mmCIF file of C-alpha atoms in Angstrom:
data_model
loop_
_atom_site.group_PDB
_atom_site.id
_atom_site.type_symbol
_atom_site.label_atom_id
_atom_site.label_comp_id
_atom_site.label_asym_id
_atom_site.label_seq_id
_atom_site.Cartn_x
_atom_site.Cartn_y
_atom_site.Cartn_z
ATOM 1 C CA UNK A 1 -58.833 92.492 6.671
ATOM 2 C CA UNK A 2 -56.264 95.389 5.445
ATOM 3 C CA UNK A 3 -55.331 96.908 8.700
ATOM 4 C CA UNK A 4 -54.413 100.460 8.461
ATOM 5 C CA UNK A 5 -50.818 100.620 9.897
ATOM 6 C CA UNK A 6 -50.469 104.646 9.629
ATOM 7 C CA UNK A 7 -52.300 107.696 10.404
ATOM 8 C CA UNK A 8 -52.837 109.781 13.626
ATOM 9 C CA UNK A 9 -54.944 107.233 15.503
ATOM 10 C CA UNK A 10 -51.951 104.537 14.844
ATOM 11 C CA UNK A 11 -50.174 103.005 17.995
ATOM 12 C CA UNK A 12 -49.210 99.799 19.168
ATOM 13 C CA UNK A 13 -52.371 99.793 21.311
ATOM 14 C CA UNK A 14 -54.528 100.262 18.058
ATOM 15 C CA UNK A 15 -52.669 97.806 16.331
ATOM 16 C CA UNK A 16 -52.916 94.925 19.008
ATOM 17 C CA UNK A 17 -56.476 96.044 19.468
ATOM 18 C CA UNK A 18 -57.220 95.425 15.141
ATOM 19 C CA UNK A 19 -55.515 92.167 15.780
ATOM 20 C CA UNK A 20 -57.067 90.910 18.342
ATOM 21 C CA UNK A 21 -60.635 92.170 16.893
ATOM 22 C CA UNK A 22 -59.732 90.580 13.180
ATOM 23 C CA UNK A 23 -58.836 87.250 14.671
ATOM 24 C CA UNK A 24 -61.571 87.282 17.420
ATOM 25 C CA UNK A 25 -64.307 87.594 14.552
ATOM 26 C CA UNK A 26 -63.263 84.397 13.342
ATOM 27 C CA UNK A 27 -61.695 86.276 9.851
ATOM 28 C CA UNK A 28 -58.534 84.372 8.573
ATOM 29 C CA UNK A 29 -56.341 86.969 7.170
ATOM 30 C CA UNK A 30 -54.677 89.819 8.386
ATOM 31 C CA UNK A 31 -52.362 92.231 5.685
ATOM 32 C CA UNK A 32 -50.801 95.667 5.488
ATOM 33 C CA UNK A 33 -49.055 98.308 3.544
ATOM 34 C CA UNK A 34 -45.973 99.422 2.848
ATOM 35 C CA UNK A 35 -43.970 102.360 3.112
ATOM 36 C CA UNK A 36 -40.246 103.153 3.603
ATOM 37 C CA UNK A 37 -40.419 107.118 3.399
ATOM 38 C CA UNK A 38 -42.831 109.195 4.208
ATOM 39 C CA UNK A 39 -42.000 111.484 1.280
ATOM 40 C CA UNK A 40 -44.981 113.926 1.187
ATOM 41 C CA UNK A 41 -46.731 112.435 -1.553
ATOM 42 C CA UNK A 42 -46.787 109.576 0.382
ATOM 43 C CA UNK A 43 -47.848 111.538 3.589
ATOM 44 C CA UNK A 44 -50.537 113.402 1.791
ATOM 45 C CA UNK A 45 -52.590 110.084 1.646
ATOM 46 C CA UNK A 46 -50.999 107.982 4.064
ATOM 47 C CA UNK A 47 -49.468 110.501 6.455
ATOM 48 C CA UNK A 48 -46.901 108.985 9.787
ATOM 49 C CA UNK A 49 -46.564 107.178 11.978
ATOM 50 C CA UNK A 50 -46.116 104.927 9.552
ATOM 51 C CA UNK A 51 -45.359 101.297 10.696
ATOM 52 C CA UNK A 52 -42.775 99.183 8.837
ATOM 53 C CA UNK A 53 -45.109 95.907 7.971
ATOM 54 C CA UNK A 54 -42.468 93.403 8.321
ATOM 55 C CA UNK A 55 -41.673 94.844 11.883
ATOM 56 C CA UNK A 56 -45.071 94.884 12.678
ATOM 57 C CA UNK A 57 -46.423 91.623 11.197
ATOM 58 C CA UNK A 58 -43.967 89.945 13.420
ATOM 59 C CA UNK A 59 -44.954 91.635 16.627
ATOM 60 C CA UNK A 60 -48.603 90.614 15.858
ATOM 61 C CA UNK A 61 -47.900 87.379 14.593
ATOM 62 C CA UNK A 62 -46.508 86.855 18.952
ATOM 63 C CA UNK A 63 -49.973 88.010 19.991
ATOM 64 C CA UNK A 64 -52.308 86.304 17.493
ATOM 65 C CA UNK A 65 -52.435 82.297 16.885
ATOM 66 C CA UNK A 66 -54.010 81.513 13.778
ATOM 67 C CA UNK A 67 -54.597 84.208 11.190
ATOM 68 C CA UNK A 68 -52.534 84.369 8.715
ATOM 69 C CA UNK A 69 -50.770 87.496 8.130
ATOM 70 C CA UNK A 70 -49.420 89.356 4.717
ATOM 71 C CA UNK A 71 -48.605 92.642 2.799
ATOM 72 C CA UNK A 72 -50.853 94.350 0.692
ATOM 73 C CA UNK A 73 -48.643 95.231 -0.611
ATOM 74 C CA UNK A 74 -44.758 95.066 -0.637
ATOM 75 C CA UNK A 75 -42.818 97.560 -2.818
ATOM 76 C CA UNK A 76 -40.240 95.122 -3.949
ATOM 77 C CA UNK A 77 -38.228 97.676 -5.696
ATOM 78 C CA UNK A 78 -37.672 99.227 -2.288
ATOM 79 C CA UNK A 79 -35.529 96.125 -1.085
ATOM 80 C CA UNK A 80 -33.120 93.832 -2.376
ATOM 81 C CA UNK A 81 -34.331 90.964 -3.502
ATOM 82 C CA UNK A 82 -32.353 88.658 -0.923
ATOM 83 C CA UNK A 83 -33.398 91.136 1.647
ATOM 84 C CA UNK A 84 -37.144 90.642 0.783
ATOM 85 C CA UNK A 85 -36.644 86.609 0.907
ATOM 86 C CA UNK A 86 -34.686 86.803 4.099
ATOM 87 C CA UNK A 87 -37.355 89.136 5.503
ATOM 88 C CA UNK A 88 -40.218 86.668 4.509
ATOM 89 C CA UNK A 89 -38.744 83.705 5.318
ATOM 90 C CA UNK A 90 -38.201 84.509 8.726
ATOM 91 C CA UNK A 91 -41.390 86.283 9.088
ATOM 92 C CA UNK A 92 -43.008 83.332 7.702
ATOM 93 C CA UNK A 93 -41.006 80.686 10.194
ATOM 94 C CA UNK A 94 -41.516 82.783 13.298
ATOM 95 C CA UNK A 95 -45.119 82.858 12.585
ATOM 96 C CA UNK A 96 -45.443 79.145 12.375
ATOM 97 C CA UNK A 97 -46.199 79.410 8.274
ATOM 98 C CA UNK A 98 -48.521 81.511 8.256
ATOM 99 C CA UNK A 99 -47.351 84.504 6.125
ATOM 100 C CA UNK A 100 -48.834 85.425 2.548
ATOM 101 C CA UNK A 101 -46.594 87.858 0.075
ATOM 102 C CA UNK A 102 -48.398 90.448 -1.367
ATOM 103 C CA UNK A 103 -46.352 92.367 -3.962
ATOM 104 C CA UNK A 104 -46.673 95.999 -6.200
ATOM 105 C CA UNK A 105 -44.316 98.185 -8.440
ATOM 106 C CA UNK A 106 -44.798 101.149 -6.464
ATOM 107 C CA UNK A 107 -47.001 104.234 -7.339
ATOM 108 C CA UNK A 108 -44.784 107.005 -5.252
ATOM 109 C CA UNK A 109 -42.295 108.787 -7.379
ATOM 110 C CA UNK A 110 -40.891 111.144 -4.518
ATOM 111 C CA UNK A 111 -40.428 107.780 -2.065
ATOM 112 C CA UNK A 112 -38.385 105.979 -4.999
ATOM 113 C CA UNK A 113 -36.289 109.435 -5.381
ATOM 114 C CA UNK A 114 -35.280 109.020 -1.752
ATOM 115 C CA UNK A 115 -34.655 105.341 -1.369
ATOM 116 C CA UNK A 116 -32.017 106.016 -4.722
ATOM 117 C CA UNK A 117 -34.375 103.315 -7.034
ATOM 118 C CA UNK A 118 -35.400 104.671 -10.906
ATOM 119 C CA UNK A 119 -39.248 105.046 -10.492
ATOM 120 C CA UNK A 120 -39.180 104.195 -14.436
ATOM 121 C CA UNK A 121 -37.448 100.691 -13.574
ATOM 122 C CA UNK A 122 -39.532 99.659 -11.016
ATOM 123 C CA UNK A 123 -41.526 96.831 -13.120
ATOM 124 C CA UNK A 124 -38.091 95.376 -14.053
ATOM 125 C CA UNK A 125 -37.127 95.384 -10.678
ATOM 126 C CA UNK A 126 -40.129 93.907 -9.533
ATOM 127 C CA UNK A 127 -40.208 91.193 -11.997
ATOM 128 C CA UNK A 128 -36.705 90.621 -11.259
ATOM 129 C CA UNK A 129 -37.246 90.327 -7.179
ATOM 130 C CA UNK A 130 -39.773 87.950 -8.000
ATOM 131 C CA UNK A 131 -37.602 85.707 -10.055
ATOM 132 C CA UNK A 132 -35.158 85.597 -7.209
ATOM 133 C CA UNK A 133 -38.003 84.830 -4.945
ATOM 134 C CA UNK A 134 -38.522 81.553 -6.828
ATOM 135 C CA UNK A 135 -35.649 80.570 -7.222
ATOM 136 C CA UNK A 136 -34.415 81.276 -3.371
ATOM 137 C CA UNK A 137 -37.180 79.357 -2.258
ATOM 138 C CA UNK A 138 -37.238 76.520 -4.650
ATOM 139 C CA UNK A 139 -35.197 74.584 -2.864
ATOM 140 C CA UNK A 140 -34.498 73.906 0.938
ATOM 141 C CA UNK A 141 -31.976 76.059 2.041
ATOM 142 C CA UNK A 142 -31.168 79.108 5.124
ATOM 143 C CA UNK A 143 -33.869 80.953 3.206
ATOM 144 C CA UNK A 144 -36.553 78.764 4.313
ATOM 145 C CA UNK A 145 -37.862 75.499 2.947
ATOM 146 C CA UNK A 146 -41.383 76.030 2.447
ATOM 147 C CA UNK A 147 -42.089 78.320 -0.851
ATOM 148 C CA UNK A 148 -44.211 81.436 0.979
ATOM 149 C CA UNK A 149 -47.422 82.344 -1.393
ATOM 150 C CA UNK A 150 -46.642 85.380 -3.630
ATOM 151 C CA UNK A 151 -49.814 87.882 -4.030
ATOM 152 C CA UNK A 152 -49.443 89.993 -7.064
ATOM 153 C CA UNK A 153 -51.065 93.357 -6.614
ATOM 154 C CA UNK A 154 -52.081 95.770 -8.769
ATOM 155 C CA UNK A 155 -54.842 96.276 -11.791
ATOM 156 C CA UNK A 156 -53.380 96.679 -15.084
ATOM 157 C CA UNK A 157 -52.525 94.329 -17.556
ATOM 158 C CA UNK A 158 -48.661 94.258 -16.708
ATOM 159 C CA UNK A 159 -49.751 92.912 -12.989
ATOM 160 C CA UNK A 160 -51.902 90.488 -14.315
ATOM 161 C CA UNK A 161 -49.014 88.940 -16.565
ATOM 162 C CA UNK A 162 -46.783 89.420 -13.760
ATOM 163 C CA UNK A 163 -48.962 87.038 -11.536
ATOM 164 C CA UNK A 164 -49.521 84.561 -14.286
ATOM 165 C CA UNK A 165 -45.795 84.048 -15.046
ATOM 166 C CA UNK A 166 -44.714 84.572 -11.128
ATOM 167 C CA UNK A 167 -47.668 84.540 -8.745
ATOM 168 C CA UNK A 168 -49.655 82.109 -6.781
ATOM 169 C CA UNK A 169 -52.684 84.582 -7.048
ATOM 170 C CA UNK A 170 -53.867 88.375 -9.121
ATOM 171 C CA UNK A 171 -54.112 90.813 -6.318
ATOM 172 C CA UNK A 172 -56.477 93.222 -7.651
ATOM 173 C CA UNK A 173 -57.092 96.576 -6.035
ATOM 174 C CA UNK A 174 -60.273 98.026 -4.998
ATOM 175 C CA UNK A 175 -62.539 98.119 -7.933
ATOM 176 C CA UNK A 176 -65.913 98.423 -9.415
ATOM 177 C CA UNK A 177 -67.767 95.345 -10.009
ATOM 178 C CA UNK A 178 -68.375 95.623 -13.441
ATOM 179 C CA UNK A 179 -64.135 96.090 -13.930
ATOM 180 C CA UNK A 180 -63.842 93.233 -12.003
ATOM 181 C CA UNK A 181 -66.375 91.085 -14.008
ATOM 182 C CA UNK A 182 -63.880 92.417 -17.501
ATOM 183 C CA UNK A 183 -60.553 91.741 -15.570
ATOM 184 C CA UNK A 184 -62.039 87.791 -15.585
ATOM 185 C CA UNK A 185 -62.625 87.673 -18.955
ATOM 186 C CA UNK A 186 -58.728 88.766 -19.171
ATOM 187 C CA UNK A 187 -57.546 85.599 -17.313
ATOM 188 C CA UNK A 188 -55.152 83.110 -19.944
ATOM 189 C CA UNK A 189 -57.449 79.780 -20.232
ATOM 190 C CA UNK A 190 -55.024 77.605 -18.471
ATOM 191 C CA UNK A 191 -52.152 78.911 -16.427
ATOM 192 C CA UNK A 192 -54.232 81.323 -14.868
ATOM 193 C CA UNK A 193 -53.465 82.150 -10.990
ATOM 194 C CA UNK A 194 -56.217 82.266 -8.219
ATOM 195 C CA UNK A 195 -57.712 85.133 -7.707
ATOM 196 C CA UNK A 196 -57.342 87.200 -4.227
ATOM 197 C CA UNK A 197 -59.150 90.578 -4.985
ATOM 198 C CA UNK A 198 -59.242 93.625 -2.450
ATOM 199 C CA UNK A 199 -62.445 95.668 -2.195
ATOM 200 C CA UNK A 200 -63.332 98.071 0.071
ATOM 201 C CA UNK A 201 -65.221 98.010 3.139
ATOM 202 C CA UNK A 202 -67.574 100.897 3.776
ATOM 203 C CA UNK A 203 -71.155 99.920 4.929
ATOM 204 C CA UNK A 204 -73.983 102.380 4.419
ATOM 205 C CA UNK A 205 -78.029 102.105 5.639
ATOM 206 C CA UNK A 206 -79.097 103.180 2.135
ATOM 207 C CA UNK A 207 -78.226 101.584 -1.149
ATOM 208 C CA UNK A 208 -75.289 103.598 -3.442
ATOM 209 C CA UNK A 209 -76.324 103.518 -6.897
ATOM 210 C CA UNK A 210 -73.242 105.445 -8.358
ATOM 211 C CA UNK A 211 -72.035 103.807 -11.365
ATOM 212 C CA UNK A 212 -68.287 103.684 -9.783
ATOM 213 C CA UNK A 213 -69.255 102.608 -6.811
ATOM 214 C CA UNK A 214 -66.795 99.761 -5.396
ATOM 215 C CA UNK A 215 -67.212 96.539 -4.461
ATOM 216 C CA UNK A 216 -68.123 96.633 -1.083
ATOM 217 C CA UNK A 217 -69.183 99.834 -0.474
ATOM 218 C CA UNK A 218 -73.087 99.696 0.070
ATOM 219 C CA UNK A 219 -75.726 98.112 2.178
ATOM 220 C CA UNK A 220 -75.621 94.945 3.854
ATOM 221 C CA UNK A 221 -77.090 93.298 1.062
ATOM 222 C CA UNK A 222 -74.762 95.162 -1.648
ATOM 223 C CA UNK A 223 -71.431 93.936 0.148
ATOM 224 C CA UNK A 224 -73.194 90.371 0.342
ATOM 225 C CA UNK A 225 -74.356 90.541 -3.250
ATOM 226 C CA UNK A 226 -70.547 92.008 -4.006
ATOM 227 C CA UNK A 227 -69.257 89.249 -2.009
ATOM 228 C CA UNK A 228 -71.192 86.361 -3.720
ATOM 229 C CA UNK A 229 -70.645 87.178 -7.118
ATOM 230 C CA UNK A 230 -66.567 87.604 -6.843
ATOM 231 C CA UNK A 231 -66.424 84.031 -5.675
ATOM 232 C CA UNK A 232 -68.910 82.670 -8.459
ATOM 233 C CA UNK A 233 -66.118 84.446 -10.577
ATOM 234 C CA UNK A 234 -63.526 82.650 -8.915
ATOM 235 C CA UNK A 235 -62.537 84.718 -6.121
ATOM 236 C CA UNK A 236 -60.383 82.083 -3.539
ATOM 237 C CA UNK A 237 -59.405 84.723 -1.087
ATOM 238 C CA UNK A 238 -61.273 88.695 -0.292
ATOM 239 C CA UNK A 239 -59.358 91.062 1.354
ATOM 240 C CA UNK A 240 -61.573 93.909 2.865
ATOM 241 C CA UNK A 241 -60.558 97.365 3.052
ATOM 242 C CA UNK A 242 -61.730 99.799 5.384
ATOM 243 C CA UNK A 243 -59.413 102.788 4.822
ATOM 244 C CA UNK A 244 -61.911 105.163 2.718
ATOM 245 C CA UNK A 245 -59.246 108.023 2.422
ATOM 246 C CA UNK A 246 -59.490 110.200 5.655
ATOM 247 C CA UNK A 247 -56.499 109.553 7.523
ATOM 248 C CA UNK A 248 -58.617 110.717 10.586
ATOM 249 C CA UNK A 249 -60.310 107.642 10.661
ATOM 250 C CA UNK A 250 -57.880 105.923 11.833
ATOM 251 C CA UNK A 251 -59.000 107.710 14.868
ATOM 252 C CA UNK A 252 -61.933 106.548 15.276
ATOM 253 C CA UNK A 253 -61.373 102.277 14.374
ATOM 254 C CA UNK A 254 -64.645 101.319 16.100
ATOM 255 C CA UNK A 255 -66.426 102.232 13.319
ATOM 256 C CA UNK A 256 -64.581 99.743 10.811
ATOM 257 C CA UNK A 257 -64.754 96.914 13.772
ATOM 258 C CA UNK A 258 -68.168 97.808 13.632
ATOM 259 C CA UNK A 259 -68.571 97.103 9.749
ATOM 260 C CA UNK A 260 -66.356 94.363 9.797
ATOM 261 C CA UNK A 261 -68.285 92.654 12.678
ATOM 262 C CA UNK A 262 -71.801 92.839 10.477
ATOM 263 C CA UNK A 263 -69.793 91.145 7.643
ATOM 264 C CA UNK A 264 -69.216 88.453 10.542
ATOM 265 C CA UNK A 265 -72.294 88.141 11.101
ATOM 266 C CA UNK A 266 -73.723 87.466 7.485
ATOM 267 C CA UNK A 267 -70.233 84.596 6.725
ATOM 268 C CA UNK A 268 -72.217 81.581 7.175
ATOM 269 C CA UNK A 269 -74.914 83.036 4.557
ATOM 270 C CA UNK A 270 -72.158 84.029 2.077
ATOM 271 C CA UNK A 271 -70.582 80.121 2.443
#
């Protein structure tokens, strides 16, 4: 589940209470997003409080015992490299392992403006953090001896070469099913990494017939139908989404527990 860690209806209250709900399903994953300033491009879709995930993650990971817990996804140009592995590695150790690495380029031109990082670098960063990444972790060391898994994010054709050469798994980005059924076809015969896609989550009581609707969004049966055919195309992990757009709705959370606790519901059918 992508918790949403910003937004007017965002406390520490609401965030224990997503944790606690997430892990108390019986779900396996919990990840969220990252921002450093709330520059107002950033604010216009993701407006403050906004909670720093690495900050958070480890608060949650003290009040939750087995779900795993990531980003979805890190900035890495934000952060120095040996920042981001010190970060993760500790975030990783304190939660007893558990901690996925979801990483981006960035998408916020106004945010890398105030950090001081060249928005038209930030794939050459990125690629570079995740070099240093590898090699920080190859070995046992104050880093951390356990390599952490790295989620690439993002749907173009740079992120999918970036996860092939650098990532455990393609973290694709809210889609359409038939894009996700082409991005496949894109995958190098051998070399290829797993694939840990992120849909959305929005559950309706009639079927949407839109041609770009997203996986996910629909009926019961649609999400289940969704859910099914990502893993016959080799889907390992699914991240679901419930953040539709509306900041207010992070107001009103019992409505996403309430769609997430259907999904629940229909697991041992989708196994």
């Amino acid at each position: 589940m992508n918790v949403p860690n910003f937004g007017p209806g965002t406390d520490p209250a609401t965030l224990r209470a997503w944790a606690q709900t997430v892990e108390g399903l019986g779900f396996d994953l919990l990840m969220m997003s990252d921002h450093v300033a709330v520059t107002p491009d950033v604010a216009e879709q993701y407006p403050a409080p906004f909670y720093e995930p690495f900050t958070t993650l480890s608060w949650l990971a003290g009040i939750t015992d087995r779900i795993r817990l990531g980003t979805t996804v890190v900035v890495a140009p934000y952060r120095h490299p040996l920042v981001l592995a010190r970060m993760s590695s500790n975030l990783n150790e304190l939660s007893g392992g558990r901690f996925i690495l979801g990483v981006g380029v960035g998408w916020a031109r106004q945010e890398f403006a105030a950090l001081g990082v060249p928005f038209e670098r930030r794939g050459r960063l990125t690629d570079e953090a995740l070099q240093t990444l590898r090699e920080v972790w190859q070995d046992e060391n104050d880093y951390g001896s356990k390599r952490i898994p790295i989620w690439v994010g993002g749907n173009s054709d740079a992120a999918l070469r970036r996860a092939v050469r650098f990532g455990d798994a393609w973290h694709m980005l809210r889609f359409t099913p038939a894009w996700m059924r082409a991005a496949v076809a894109k995958l190098p015969e051998t070399g290829a990494p797993a694939l840990a896609p992120r849909i959305a989550l929005r559950l309706t009581d009639k079927p949407v017939l839109d041609a770009d609707r997203l996986a996910g969004e629909g009926t019961v049966d649609q999400i289940a139908e969704d859910i099914a055919e990502l893993r016959a195309l080799g889907a390992e992990s699914l991240l679901l989404d419930p953040f539709n757009g509306d900041p207010q709705e992070t107001l009103r959370p019992e409505a996403a527990w309430k769609a997430l606790a259907t999904i629940a519901d229909i697991r041992k059918d989708l196994q």
